[in-house]
Amino acid sequence: MSNSRILNFVDGQFVEGAPGAFFENRNPCDNSVISLVSEADKATVDRAVDAARRALNGPWGKMAVAERAEILHKVADGITRRFEEFLEAECLDTGKPKSLARHIDIPRGAANFKIFADLVKNVATEAFQMPTPDGTGALNYSVRKPKGVIGVICPWNLPLLLMTWKVGPAMACGNAVIVKPSEETPTTATLLGEVMNEAGVPPGVYNVVHGFGPGSAGEFITTHKGVNAITFTGETRTGAAIIKASADQIRPVSLELGGKNPAIVFADCDLDKAIEGTTRSAFANCGQVCLGTERVYVERPIFDRFVARLKAAAEGLKVGVPADAASNMGPLISKEHQGKVLGYYQTAKDLGATVVTGGGRPAMDGALADGAWVEPTIWTGLGDDSAIMREEIFGPCCHVSPFDSEDEVIARANDTDYGLCASIWTESTSRAHRVAAQMETGLVWINSWFLRDLRTPFGGAKRSGIGREGGVHSLEFYTELSNICVKL
Ligand code: NAD
Ligand code: 6OD
């Protein structure tokens, strides 16, 4: 068992939470214990909220925007300077390939601070001149103020990326944060505490409390009277619990939730690009991306060719440990999640799906045999109403169905409770725009997937979320806008 201990980060210091209460953080590659994590009790969360409030009433609240932005640039630079430490920690917690995290997770961790630090310095607010009966007129202008203490509750699939995607804009807008990382991935949020101190972030602005959801740190944050807003990324069911917990205090929530995302592949697509894109969207990060494609609709004339090529691409993926430079697929996050995904693999067989490839666990040697590995899997032959087509699986798998007309595929792609994103593959510009505009999703990619410009609105429709973050949309959530009316 590892002796490494992960502590909470409160008021600029690493502290133990509930005395002696530690939970295990396990390596998904072999199920060994990586570290013991100190669980925050209610008193620890109270201390974090008090520290956050003091920071808001003290140096952080009084700091000029330009100085705050400069400090956030130092945070980004600190992540970059300690890049290899963040990379090691993220890959140990998640099992994801270093080649992936090196290009996505860690650089985005830094970028999430820079983009919003620059944005807040340059966004104007509105002003209106208004006539009054006495002829002197009035002037209305608005000012943005920080919302206050923001609870940031995070998932495990892209831990640093998704946490900083909230913390970057929250801090840029002058708020203080209480972060609860997923219990599966506590390390990089904790390491970021060191970077915050090195960058000169005042104590209490960035706090990290560890633990679980109900009856633990998650619930202590969502029910805390001193928390002014909650931003959450995770499962739709948990999002519903968070809305309920916030209802009594009429507290704003921003929810980025699950998906059951379609890819639509027209016969006039560039097939090489569609295969490359769909291989990434279905299997990257072992299928554990909220934006991942689990439903692929392919126009009938190219259906057989597409399935054969996607099968070859899936079978070309190399499952392996993070440090293996040739590996492009790691394990799932945990044995528990492996059980859930393998359950769906069994359901697909029971429902009579054709298993084009995969459908089980890969053979792994030695200690890795106890890891949370699953095979990349492709099915055909199921109806749109099956559980495989309706429920988010969050594993490296997709179902491919043929379609015959544009109207048919639009209706089928939209026939879901979720509305996070869609990908459209076609070389026809007019068809691409026509179909994109009819997708009931917050995001549409044409001939690409997960291509991100952080100035754009990000979020889901239907059961995939509430609100948009990104660019100025993040400012909408993380600030309170006040109108000031001046009678002249
Ligand atoms: P999860 O909902 O199980 O957990 C997310 C976080 O919420 C964890 O920190 C957890 O401890 C906490 N939590 C759980 N119950 C809680 C409660 N009652 N009160 C307060 N906190 C609670 O999600 P997960 O399994 O960590 O992540 C996978 C899910 O996240 C998938 O559904 C995926 O689609 C979704 N996701 C969505 C986006 C998006 O941008 N839309 C991004 C990434 C992941
Ligand atoms: O790129 C982002 O900003 C973002 N929020 C990605 C979400 C990925 C979901 O797993």
Coordinates of C-alpha atoms and ligand atoms in Angstrom, one line a residue:
M1 CA 0.0 0.0 0.0
S2 CA 1.2 3.5 -0.8
N3 CA 2.0 5.8 2.0
S4 CA 1.4 8.9 -0.1
R5 CA -1.3 11.1 1.5
I6 CA -3.4 13.7 -0.2
L7 CA -4.7 16.5 2.0
N8 CA -7.3 19.2 1.7
F9 CA -6.2 22.7 0.7
V10 CA -7.9 25.3 2.9
D11 CA -6.9 28.9 3.4
G12 CA -3.6 28.4 1.6
Q13 CA -2.6 25.4 3.7
F14 CA -2.7 21.6 3.3
V15 CA -4.8 20.3 6.1
E16 CA -6.3 17.0 7.3
G17 CA -10.1 16.9 7.2
A18 CA -12.0 14.6 9.5
P19 CA -9.4 13.4 12.0
G20 CA -8.0 10.0 10.7
A21 CA -10.6 9.7 7.9
F22 CA -8.7 8.7 4.8
F23 CA -10.1 6.9 1.7
E24 CA -8.2 5.0 -0.9
N25 CA -7.3 6.4 -4.4
R26 CA -6.7 3.4 -6.7
N27 CA -4.7 3.1 -9.9
P28 CA -7.2 1.9 -12.6
C29 CA -4.4 0.1 -14.5
D30 CA -3.9 -2.5 -11.8
N31 CA -6.3 -1.5 -8.9
S32 CA -3.3 -0.9 -6.6
V33 CA -3.6 1.9 -4.0
I34 CA -1.8 5.1 -5.1
S35 CA -2.5 7.3 -2.2
L36 CA -4.8 7.8 0.8
V37 CA -7.0 10.9 0.6
S38 CA -8.1 12.9 3.6
E39 CA -11.9 13.2 3.6
A40 CA -13.2 16.7 4.5
D41 CA -15.9 16.8 7.1
K42 CA -18.5 19.5 7.5
A43 CA -16.1 21.5 9.8
T44 CA -13.4 21.5 7.0
V45 CA -15.9 22.7 4.4
D46 CA -17.0 25.4 6.9
R47 CA -13.4 26.5 7.3
A48 CA -12.9 26.7 3.6
V49 CA -16.1 28.8 3.1
D50 CA -15.0 31.1 5.9
A51 CA -11.5 31.5 4.4
A52 CA -13.1 32.2 1.0
R53 CA -15.2 34.9 2.5
R54 CA -12.3 36.5 4.2
A55 CA -10.4 36.6 0.9
L56 CA -13.3 38.2 -0.8
N57 CA -13.5 40.8 1.9
G58 CA -9.8 41.3 2.0
P59 CA -7.0 41.4 -0.6
W60 CA -8.6 39.4 -3.4
G61 CA -11.8 41.5 -3.3
K62 CA -9.9 44.7 -3.3
M63 CA -7.4 43.7 -6.0
A64 CA -7.4 45.6 -9.4
V65 CA -8.5 43.4 -12.3
A66 CA -5.1 43.9 -14.0
E67 CA -3.3 42.5 -11.0
R68 CA -5.7 39.6 -10.7
A69 CA -5.2 38.8 -14.3
E70 CA -1.4 38.9 -13.9
I71 CA -1.6 36.4 -11.0
L72 CA -3.7 34.1 -13.1
H73 CA -1.1 34.2 -15.8
K74 CA 1.4 33.1 -13.2
V75 CA -0.9 30.2 -12.2
A76 CA -1.0 29.1 -15.9
D77 CA 2.8 29.5 -16.1
G78 CA 3.2 27.5 -12.9
I79 CA 1.2 24.6 -14.4
T80 CA 3.4 24.7 -17.5
R81 CA 6.6 24.9 -15.4
R82 CA 5.5 21.8 -13.5
F83 CA 4.0 20.1 -16.6
E84 CA 5.6 16.7 -16.0
E85 CA 4.3 16.5 -12.4
F86 CA 0.8 17.3 -13.4
L87 CA 1.1 14.8 -16.3
E88 CA 2.3 12.1 -14.0
A89 CA -0.4 12.7 -11.4
E90 CA -3.2 12.9 -13.9
C91 CA -2.2 9.7 -15.7
L92 CA -1.7 7.8 -12.4
D93 CA -5.2 8.8 -11.2
T94 CA -6.9 8.1 -14.5
G95 CA -4.8 5.6 -16.3
K96 CA -5.1 7.6 -19.5
P97 CA -2.2 7.6 -22.0
K98 CA 0.4 10.3 -21.4
S99 CA 0.4 11.0 -25.1
L100 CA -3.3 12.1 -24.7
A101 CA -2.9 14.1 -21.5
R102 CA 0.2 15.8 -22.8
H103 CA -1.7 17.3 -25.7
I104 CA -5.1 17.9 -24.1
D105 CA -5.5 17.8 -20.3
I106 CA -2.5 19.6 -19.0
P107 CA -2.1 22.3 -21.7
R108 CA -5.9 23.1 -21.3
G109 CA -5.3 23.3 -17.6
A110 CA -3.0 26.3 -18.2
A111 CA -5.0 27.8 -21.1
N112 CA -8.2 27.9 -19.0
F113 CA -6.5 30.5 -16.7
K114 CA -5.0 32.6 -19.5
I115 CA -8.0 33.0 -21.7
F116 CA -10.3 34.2 -18.9
A117 CA -7.6 36.4 -17.4
D118 CA -7.3 38.2 -20.7
L119 CA -11.1 38.2 -21.3
V120 CA -12.1 40.0 -18.1
K121 CA -9.7 42.9 -18.9
N122 CA -11.4 43.6 -22.2
V123 CA -15.2 43.0 -21.8
A124 CA -17.3 46.1 -21.7
T125 CA -20.7 46.5 -20.0
E126 CA -23.7 48.2 -21.4
A127 CA -24.8 51.8 -21.0
F128 CA -28.1 53.6 -22.0
Q129 CA -29.0 57.2 -22.1
M130 CA -32.6 57.8 -21.1
P131 CA -35.0 60.8 -21.5
T132 CA -36.9 61.9 -18.4
P133 CA -40.0 64.2 -18.1
D134 CA -38.0 67.1 -16.6
G135 CA -35.7 67.1 -19.6
T136 CA -32.5 66.4 -17.7
G137 CA -32.3 62.7 -18.6
A138 CA -30.7 59.8 -16.9
L139 CA -27.8 57.5 -17.6
N140 CA -27.9 53.7 -17.0
Y141 CA -24.8 51.7 -16.8
S142 CA -24.0 48.3 -15.5
V143 CA -21.2 46.9 -13.4
R144 CA -20.1 43.3 -12.9
K145 CA -19.3 42.1 -9.4
P146 CA -18.1 38.7 -8.4
K147 CA -20.9 36.3 -7.3
G148 CA -18.9 35.4 -4.2
V149 CA -18.0 31.9 -3.0
I150 CA -18.4 29.4 -5.9
G151 CA -18.7 25.7 -5.2
V152 CA -17.0 23.8 -8.1
I153 CA -17.9 20.1 -8.2
C154 CA -16.0 18.0 -10.7
P155 CA -15.9 14.6 -12.4
W156 CA -13.0 12.2 -13.0
N157 CA -12.8 12.0 -16.8
L158 CA -10.7 15.1 -17.6
P159 CA -9.9 16.2 -14.0
L160 CA -7.6 19.1 -14.4
L161 CA -9.1 20.3 -17.6
L162 CA -12.7 20.4 -16.4
M163 CA -11.9 21.8 -12.9
T164 CA -9.8 24.7 -14.3
W165 CA -12.5 25.3 -17.0
K166 CA -14.6 26.5 -14.0
V167 CA -12.0 27.8 -11.6
G168 CA -10.2 29.9 -14.3
P169 CA -13.2 32.1 -15.1
A170 CA -14.5 32.1 -11.5
M171 CA -11.2 33.5 -10.2
A172 CA -10.8 35.8 -13.2
C173 CA -14.2 37.4 -12.3
G174 CA -12.9 37.9 -8.7
N175 CA -14.7 35.0 -6.9
A176 CA -13.2 32.6 -4.4
V177 CA -13.8 28.8 -5.0
I178 CA -14.3 25.7 -3.0
V179 CA -13.4 22.8 -5.3
K180 CA -14.4 19.2 -4.8
P181 CA -12.6 17.0 -7.2
S182 CA -14.0 13.6 -7.9
E183 CA -13.1 11.0 -5.3
E184 CA -11.5 9.0 -8.1
T185 CA -9.1 11.8 -9.2
P186 CA -8.0 13.9 -6.2
T187 CA -4.4 14.6 -7.1
T188 CA -4.0 17.4 -9.7
A189 CA -6.5 19.7 -7.9
T190 CA -4.4 19.3 -4.8
L191 CA -1.1 19.9 -6.6
L192 CA -2.7 23.1 -8.0
G193 CA -2.8 24.4 -4.5
E194 CA 1.0 24.5 -4.5
V195 CA 0.9 26.4 -7.7
M196 CA -1.6 28.9 -6.4
N197 CA 0.7 29.7 -3.4
E198 CA 3.7 30.0 -5.7
A199 CA 1.8 32.4 -8.0
G200 CA 0.8 34.7 -5.1
V201 CA -2.9 33.9 -5.0
P202 CA -4.1 35.1 -1.5
P203 CA -5.0 32.4 1.0
G204 CA -8.7 31.4 0.9
V205 CA -9.2 32.2 -2.8
Y206 CA -8.7 28.6 -4.0
N207 CA -9.7 25.8 -1.6
V208 CA -9.9 22.0 -2.3
V209 CA -12.0 19.7 -0.2
H210 CA -12.0 15.9 -0.8
G211 CA -14.7 13.4 -0.4
F212 CA -17.8 12.0 -2.0
G213 CA -21.3 13.2 -2.8
P214 CA -24.2 12.5 -0.5
G215 CA -23.3 12.8 3.2
S216 CA -19.8 14.0 2.4
A217 CA -18.0 17.0 1.0
G218 CA -20.2 17.3 -2.2
E219 CA -23.4 17.7 -0.1
F220 CA -21.7 19.9 2.5
I221 CA -20.9 22.3 -0.4
T222 CA -24.2 22.2 -2.1
T223 CA -26.2 22.8 1.1
H224 CA -23.9 25.4 2.6
K225 CA -25.5 28.8 3.2
G226 CA -22.2 30.6 2.6
V227 CA -21.8 29.3 -1.0
N228 CA -23.3 31.7 -3.5
A229 CA -23.4 29.6 -6.7
I230 CA -22.6 26.0 -7.7
T231 CA -21.0 25.0 -11.0
F232 CA -21.1 21.3 -11.6
T233 CA -19.9 18.8 -14.2
G234 CA -21.0 15.2 -14.0
E235 CA -23.9 12.8 -14.4
T236 CA -27.4 14.1 -15.2
R237 CA -28.8 12.3 -12.1
T238 CA -26.3 14.1 -9.8
G239 CA -27.2 17.4 -11.6
A240 CA -30.8 16.9 -10.5
A241 CA -29.7 16.3 -6.9
I242 CA -27.7 19.5 -7.1
I243 CA -30.6 21.6 -8.4
K244 CA -32.7 20.2 -5.5
A245 CA -30.1 21.1 -2.9
S246 CA -29.8 24.6 -4.3
A247 CA -33.5 25.3 -4.6
D248 CA -34.2 26.4 -1.0
Q249 CA -31.6 29.2 -1.2
I250 CA -32.5 30.1 -4.9
R251 CA -28.9 29.6 -5.7
P252 CA -27.7 29.8 -9.3
V253 CA -26.4 26.5 -10.8
S254 CA -24.5 25.8 -14.0
L255 CA -24.7 22.2 -15.0
E256 CA -22.7 20.4 -17.6
L257 CA -24.1 16.9 -17.7
G258 CA -24.2 13.7 -19.7
G259 CA -24.7 13.0 -23.4
K260 CA -25.8 10.4 -25.9
N261 CA -24.2 12.1 -28.8
P262 CA -24.8 11.3 -32.5
A263 CA -22.4 11.4 -35.4
I264 CA -24.1 11.6 -38.8
V265 CA -22.0 10.4 -41.7
F266 CA -23.3 11.3 -45.2
A267 CA -22.3 9.3 -48.3
D268 CA -20.6 12.4 -49.7
C269 CA -18.2 12.7 -46.7
D270 CA -14.4 12.5 -46.9
L271 CA -14.4 8.9 -45.5
D272 CA -10.8 9.1 -44.3
K273 CA -11.6 12.1 -42.2
A274 CA -14.9 10.6 -41.0
I275 CA -13.2 7.4 -39.8
E276 CA -10.4 9.3 -38.1
G277 CA -12.9 11.6 -36.4
T278 CA -15.3 8.9 -35.3
T279 CA -12.5 6.7 -34.0
R280 CA -11.4 9.6 -31.8
S281 CA -15.0 10.6 -30.8
A282 CA -16.0 7.0 -29.8
F283 CA -12.8 5.7 -28.3
A284 CA -10.6 8.6 -27.0
N285 CA -10.0 8.7 -23.3
C286 CA -11.5 5.1 -23.3
G287 CA -14.8 6.6 -24.4
Q288 CA -15.0 8.6 -21.2
V289 CA -15.7 12.0 -22.7
C290 CA -19.1 13.7 -22.3
L291 CA -18.9 14.7 -25.9
G292 CA -18.1 11.2 -27.1
T293 CA -20.1 9.6 -29.9
E294 CA -22.2 6.6 -28.9
R295 CA -24.7 6.6 -31.8
V296 CA -23.3 6.7 -35.4
Y297 CA -25.7 7.1 -38.3
V298 CA -24.2 6.3 -41.7
E299 CA -26.0 6.8 -45.1
R300 CA -26.7 3.4 -46.5
P301 CA -24.6 3.5 -49.7
I302 CA -21.4 3.7 -47.6
F303 CA -22.6 1.8 -44.5
D304 CA -20.8 -1.5 -45.0
R305 CA -17.5 0.3 -46.0
F306 CA -17.8 2.6 -43.0
V307 CA -18.3 -0.2 -40.5
A308 CA -15.4 -2.3 -42.0
R309 CA -13.1 0.7 -41.7
L310 CA -14.2 1.7 -38.2
K311 CA -13.7 -1.9 -37.1
A312 CA -10.2 -1.9 -38.5
A313 CA -9.5 1.4 -36.8
A314 CA -10.8 0.1 -33.4
E315 CA -8.8 -3.1 -33.8
G316 CA -5.7 -0.9 -34.5
L317 CA -5.9 0.8 -31.1
K318 CA -3.3 -0.2 -28.6
V319 CA -4.5 -0.7 -25.1
G320 CA -1.8 -0.1 -22.5
V321 CA -0.4 1.8 -19.5
P322 CA 0.1 5.6 -19.6
A323 CA 3.8 5.5 -20.0
D324 CA 3.7 3.1 -23.0
A325 CA 4.3 5.6 -25.9
A326 CA 2.6 3.2 -28.3
S327 CA -0.6 3.0 -26.2
N328 CA -3.6 5.1 -27.3
M329 CA -6.2 3.6 -24.9
G330 CA -6.0 3.2 -21.2
P331 CA -8.4 1.5 -18.8
L332 CA -11.7 2.8 -17.5
I333 CA -11.6 4.9 -14.4
S334 CA -12.5 2.1 -11.9
K335 CA -13.5 -1.5 -11.4
E336 CA -17.0 -0.2 -10.6
H337 CA -17.2 1.7 -13.9
Q338 CA -15.8 -1.4 -15.7
G339 CA -18.7 -3.4 -14.2
K340 CA -21.2 -0.9 -15.5
V341 CA -19.7 -0.8 -19.1
L342 CA -19.4 -4.6 -19.2
G343 CA -23.0 -4.8 -18.1
Y344 CA -23.9 -2.8 -21.3
Y345 CA -21.7 -5.1 -23.4
Q346 CA -23.8 -8.0 -22.1
T347 CA -27.1 -6.1 -22.6
A348 CA -26.1 -5.5 -26.2
K349 CA -25.5 -9.3 -26.8
D350 CA -28.8 -10.1 -25.0
L351 CA -30.7 -7.7 -27.2
G352 CA -29.3 -9.5 -30.3
A353 CA -26.7 -6.9 -31.4
T354 CA -24.1 -7.9 -34.0
V355 CA -20.8 -7.4 -32.2
V356 CA -18.6 -6.0 -35.0
T357 CA -15.6 -6.0 -32.7
G358 CA -14.8 -6.1 -29.0
G359 CA -17.5 -6.8 -26.5
G360 CA -15.4 -7.9 -23.6
R361 CA -12.2 -7.4 -21.6
P362 CA -8.7 -7.5 -23.2
A363 CA -6.3 -10.1 -21.9
M364 CA -3.7 -8.2 -19.7
D365 CA -0.6 -9.6 -18.1
G366 CA 0.5 -9.8 -14.5
A367 CA -0.8 -7.1 -12.2
L368 CA -2.6 -5.4 -15.1
A369 CA -5.1 -8.3 -15.1
D370 CA -6.8 -6.6 -12.1
G371 CA -7.2 -3.3 -14.0
A372 CA -10.4 -1.8 -15.3
W373 CA -9.7 -2.6 -18.9
V374 CA -12.4 -3.1 -21.6
E375 CA -12.2 -3.6 -25.3
P376 CA -13.1 -1.0 -27.8
T377 CA -16.5 -2.2 -29.1
I378 CA -18.7 -1.6 -32.1
W379 CA -22.3 -2.9 -32.5
T380 CA -24.8 -2.9 -35.3
G381 CA -28.3 -4.2 -35.6
L382 CA -30.1 -2.6 -32.7
G383 CA -33.2 -0.4 -32.9
D384 CA -33.3 3.2 -31.8
D385 CA -35.3 2.3 -28.7
S386 CA -32.9 -0.1 -27.2
A387 CA -31.1 0.8 -23.9
I388 CA -27.8 0.8 -25.8
M389 CA -29.1 3.6 -28.0
R390 CA -30.8 5.6 -25.2
E391 CA -28.6 5.4 -22.1
E392 CA -25.2 7.0 -21.7
I393 CA -22.6 4.2 -21.3
F394 CA -19.5 6.3 -21.0
G395 CA -17.2 3.6 -22.4
P396 CA -15.2 3.0 -25.6
C397 CA -18.2 1.8 -27.6
C398 CA -20.7 2.9 -30.3
H399 CA -23.6 1.5 -32.3
V400 CA -23.7 2.1 -36.0
S401 CA -27.0 2.3 -37.9
P402 CA -27.8 2.9 -41.6
F403 CA -30.1 5.7 -42.7
D404 CA -31.7 6.7 -46.0
S405 CA -32.7 10.3 -45.9
E406 CA -31.7 13.6 -44.3
D407 CA -35.0 14.2 -42.7
E408 CA -35.0 10.7 -41.3
V409 CA -31.5 11.0 -39.7
I410 CA -32.2 14.4 -38.2
A411 CA -35.3 13.0 -36.5
R412 CA -33.5 10.0 -35.3
A413 CA -30.4 11.9 -34.0
N414 CA -32.7 14.3 -32.1
D415 CA -34.8 11.4 -30.6
T416 CA -33.0 11.4 -27.3
D417 CA -33.4 12.9 -23.8
Y418 CA -29.9 14.4 -24.1
G419 CA -28.7 17.3 -26.2
L420 CA -25.0 17.9 -25.7
C421 CA -23.3 17.7 -29.1
A422 CA -23.5 16.2 -32.6
S423 CA -20.9 15.6 -35.4
I424 CA -21.8 15.9 -39.0
W425 CA -19.6 14.5 -41.8
T426 CA -20.3 15.7 -45.3
E427 CA -18.5 17.6 -48.1
S428 CA -21.7 19.5 -49.0
T429 CA -21.5 22.9 -47.4
S430 CA -25.2 23.6 -47.7
R431 CA -26.2 20.3 -46.2
A432 CA -23.8 20.7 -43.4
H433 CA -25.3 24.1 -42.3
R434 CA -28.9 22.9 -42.9
V435 CA -28.5 19.8 -40.8
A436 CA -26.4 21.6 -38.1
A437 CA -29.1 24.2 -37.5
Q438 CA -31.6 21.4 -36.8
M439 CA -29.6 19.6 -34.2
E440 CA -31.2 19.9 -30.7
T441 CA -27.8 20.2 -29.1
G442 CA -25.7 22.9 -27.5
L443 CA -22.7 22.1 -29.8
V444 CA -22.3 20.8 -33.4
W445 CA -19.1 19.9 -35.1
I446 CA -18.9 19.8 -38.9
N447 CA -16.2 17.5 -40.2
S448 CA -14.4 17.5 -36.8
W449 CA -14.9 16.7 -33.1
F450 CA -13.9 18.3 -29.8
L451 CA -12.2 21.2 -31.7
R452 CA -12.4 23.9 -29.0
D453 CA -12.3 27.7 -29.2
L454 CA -12.6 28.8 -25.5
R455 CA -14.3 32.0 -26.5
T456 CA -17.4 30.1 -27.7
P457 CA -20.5 29.0 -25.7
F458 CA -20.2 25.5 -24.3
G459 CA -23.0 23.5 -22.7
G460 CA -25.9 21.2 -23.3
A461 CA -29.6 21.3 -24.2
K462 CA -32.3 19.0 -22.7
R463 CA -31.0 16.7 -20.0
S464 CA -27.4 17.6 -20.9
G465 CA -27.3 20.7 -18.8
I466 CA -28.3 24.2 -17.9
G467 CA -26.4 27.3 -19.0
R468 CA -23.5 28.0 -21.1
E469 CA -19.9 28.7 -20.2
G470 CA -17.0 29.8 -22.3
G471 CA -16.0 33.4 -23.3
V472 CA -18.4 36.1 -22.2
H473 CA -20.9 33.4 -21.3
S474 CA -18.7 32.4 -18.3
L475 CA -18.9 36.0 -17.2
E476 CA -22.7 35.7 -17.1
F477 CA -22.5 33.0 -14.6
Y478 CA -19.6 34.0 -12.5
T479 CA -20.6 37.7 -12.0
E480 CA -23.6 39.5 -10.7
L481 CA -24.6 42.3 -13.0
S482 CA -25.9 45.5 -11.4
N483 CA -27.6 48.3 -13.2
I484 CA -26.8 51.8 -11.9
C485 CA -29.3 54.5 -12.9
V486 CA -28.0 58.1 -12.6
K487 CA -30.5 60.9 -12.8
L488 CA -28.7 63.8 -14.4
Ligands
NAD1 P1 -20.8 12.1 -11.0 O1 -22.1 12.9 -11.2 O2 -21.0 10.7 -10.4 O3 -19.8 12.8 -10.0 C1 -19.4 14.2 -10.3 C2 -19.0 14.8 -9.0 O4 -20.2 15.0 -8.2 C3 -18.1 14.0 -8.1 O5 -17.1 14.9 -7.6 C4 -19.0 13.4 -7.1 O6 -18.3 13.2 -5.9 C5 -20.0 14.6 -6.9 N1 -21.3 14.2 -6.4 C6 -21.9 13.0 -6.5 N2 -23.1 13.0 -5.9 C7 -23.3 14.3 -5.4 C8 -24.3 14.9 -4.6 N3 -25.4 14.3 -4.3 N4 -24.0 16.2 -4.2 C9 -22.9 16.8 -4.5 N5 -21.9 16.2 -5.2 C10 -22.1 15.0 -5.7 O7 -20.1 12.1 -12.4 P2 -18.8 11.3 -12.8 O8 -19.1 9.8 -12.8 O9 -17.7 11.8 -12.0 O10 -18.5 11.8 -14.3 C11 -19.0 11.2 -15.4 C12 -20.3 11.9 -15.9 O11 -20.0 13.3 -16.1 C13 -20.8 11.4 -17.2 O12 -22.2 11.4 -17.1 C14 -20.4 12.5 -18.2 O13 -21.2 12.7 -19.4 C15 -20.5 13.8 -17.3 N6 -19.7 14.8 -17.9 C16 -20.3 15.9 -18.5 C17 -19.5 16.9 -19.0 C18 -20.1 18.1 -19.8 O14 -19.4 19.1 -20.0 N7 -21.4 18.1 -20.1 C19 -18.1 16.9 -18.9 C20 -17.6 15.7 -18.3 C21 -18.3 14.7 -17.8
6OD2 O1 -13.5 21.6 -23.6 C1 -14.2 21.9 -22.6 O2 -14.1 23.1 -22.2 C2 -15.1 21.0 -21.9 N1 -15.8 21.5 -21.0 C3 -15.0 19.7 -22.3 C4 -15.8 18.7 -21.7 C5 -15.6 17.4 -22.0 C6 -16.3 16.3 -21.4 O3 -15.9 15.3 -21.0

